[in-house]
Short mmCIF file of C-alpha atoms in Angstrom, two decimals:
data_model
loop_
_atom_site.label_atom_id
_atom_site.label_comp_id
_atom_site.label_asym_id
_atom_site.label_seq_id
_atom_site.Cartn_x
_atom_site.Cartn_y
_atom_site.Cartn_z
CA UNK E 13 16.22 17.45 1.30
CA UNK E 14 19.40 16.29 0.65
CA UNK E 15 20.15 12.65 1.60
CA UNK E 16 23.87 11.09 2.87
CA UNK E 17 25.73 8.78 -0.13
CA UNK E 18 24.28 5.46 0.21
CA UNK E 19 28.18 4.13 -0.22
CA UNK E 20 31.11 5.73 1.82
CA UNK E 21 34.33 5.49 0.12
CA UNK E 22 35.58 7.12 -3.20
CA UNK E 23 33.79 5.59 -5.86
CA UNK E 24 36.32 3.81 -8.41
CA UNK E 25 36.90 6.13 -10.91
CA UNK E 26 39.03 8.60 -8.31
CA UNK E 27 40.80 5.09 -7.64
CA UNK E 28 44.29 5.00 -8.47
CA UNK E 29 47.55 2.99 -7.34
CA UNK E 30 50.57 3.76 -5.69
CA UNK E 31 52.66 4.05 -7.52
CA UNK E 32 50.75 5.59 -10.45
CA UNK E 33 49.83 8.84 -7.46
CA UNK E 34 53.59 9.05 -6.81
CA UNK E 35 54.80 10.05 -10.73
CA UNK E 36 51.87 12.22 -11.63
CA UNK E 37 53.08 13.74 -8.29
CA UNK E 38 56.51 14.00 -8.98
CA UNK E 39 56.27 16.70 -11.71
CA UNK E 40 54.35 18.72 -9.28
CA UNK E 41 57.76 20.69 -8.04
CA UNK E 42 57.23 18.65 -4.96
CA UNK E 43 57.24 15.27 -5.38
CA UNK E 44 56.38 12.89 -3.09
CA UNK E 45 58.04 8.76 -2.53
CA UNK E 46 55.67 6.14 -1.85
CA UNK E 47 57.11 6.50 1.54
CA UNK E 48 55.48 10.01 2.16
CA UNK E 49 52.27 8.18 0.70
CA UNK E 50 51.95 5.97 2.64
CA UNK E 51 52.84 7.82 5.52
CA UNK E 52 49.05 10.26 4.70
CA UNK E 53 47.66 6.59 4.61
CA UNK E 54 47.91 6.14 8.02
CA UNK E 55 47.67 9.61 9.36
CA UNK E 56 44.83 10.67 7.94
CA UNK E 57 42.80 6.64 7.78
CA UNK E 58 42.28 6.66 4.45
CA UNK E 59 40.67 3.91 2.55
CA UNK E 60 42.64 1.68 0.36
CA UNK E 61 41.14 -1.17 -1.78
CA UNK E 62 43.41 -4.40 -3.36
CA UNK E 63 42.87 -4.89 -6.30
CA UNK E 64 45.88 -7.19 -8.85
CA UNK E 65 47.77 -7.14 -6.22
CA UNK E 66 48.71 -3.53 -6.12
CA UNK E 67 47.42 -0.67 -3.46
CA UNK E 68 44.55 1.68 -4.53
CA UNK E 69 43.53 4.32 -2.71
CA UNK E 70 41.71 8.12 -3.60
CA UNK E 71 43.97 10.19 -5.73
CA UNK E 72 41.93 13.18 -5.01
CA UNK E 73 42.18 12.68 -1.23
CA UNK E 74 46.01 12.13 -1.67
CA UNK E 75 46.07 15.78 -3.70
CA UNK E 76 44.42 16.86 -0.50
CA UNK E 77 47.06 15.49 1.59
CA UNK E 78 50.11 16.38 -0.36
CA UNK E 79 48.85 19.95 -0.24
CA UNK E 80 48.45 19.57 3.62
CA UNK E 81 52.26 18.27 3.60
CA UNK E 82 53.52 21.08 1.49
CA UNK E 83 52.25 23.60 3.19
CA UNK E 84 53.70 23.07 6.45
CA UNK E 85 57.12 22.31 4.77
CA UNK E 86 57.32 18.57 5.02
CA UNK E 87 58.56 17.81 1.04
#
């Protein structure tokens, strides 16, 4: 019998600051700006966490949003 996870958000190891995510997407051939990332967060209603003054978001969620944006020709 399967159960739903008790924690409805991404594990802490997957959370990254927006600037670092932006830097990781630069060499992909479809770089995303901070503006793109913030737009995806709003559009997809992604969970964010503020830690030490920086906004952190799930890197996996951003990768999915990046994929969708590339396929849609937005980037």
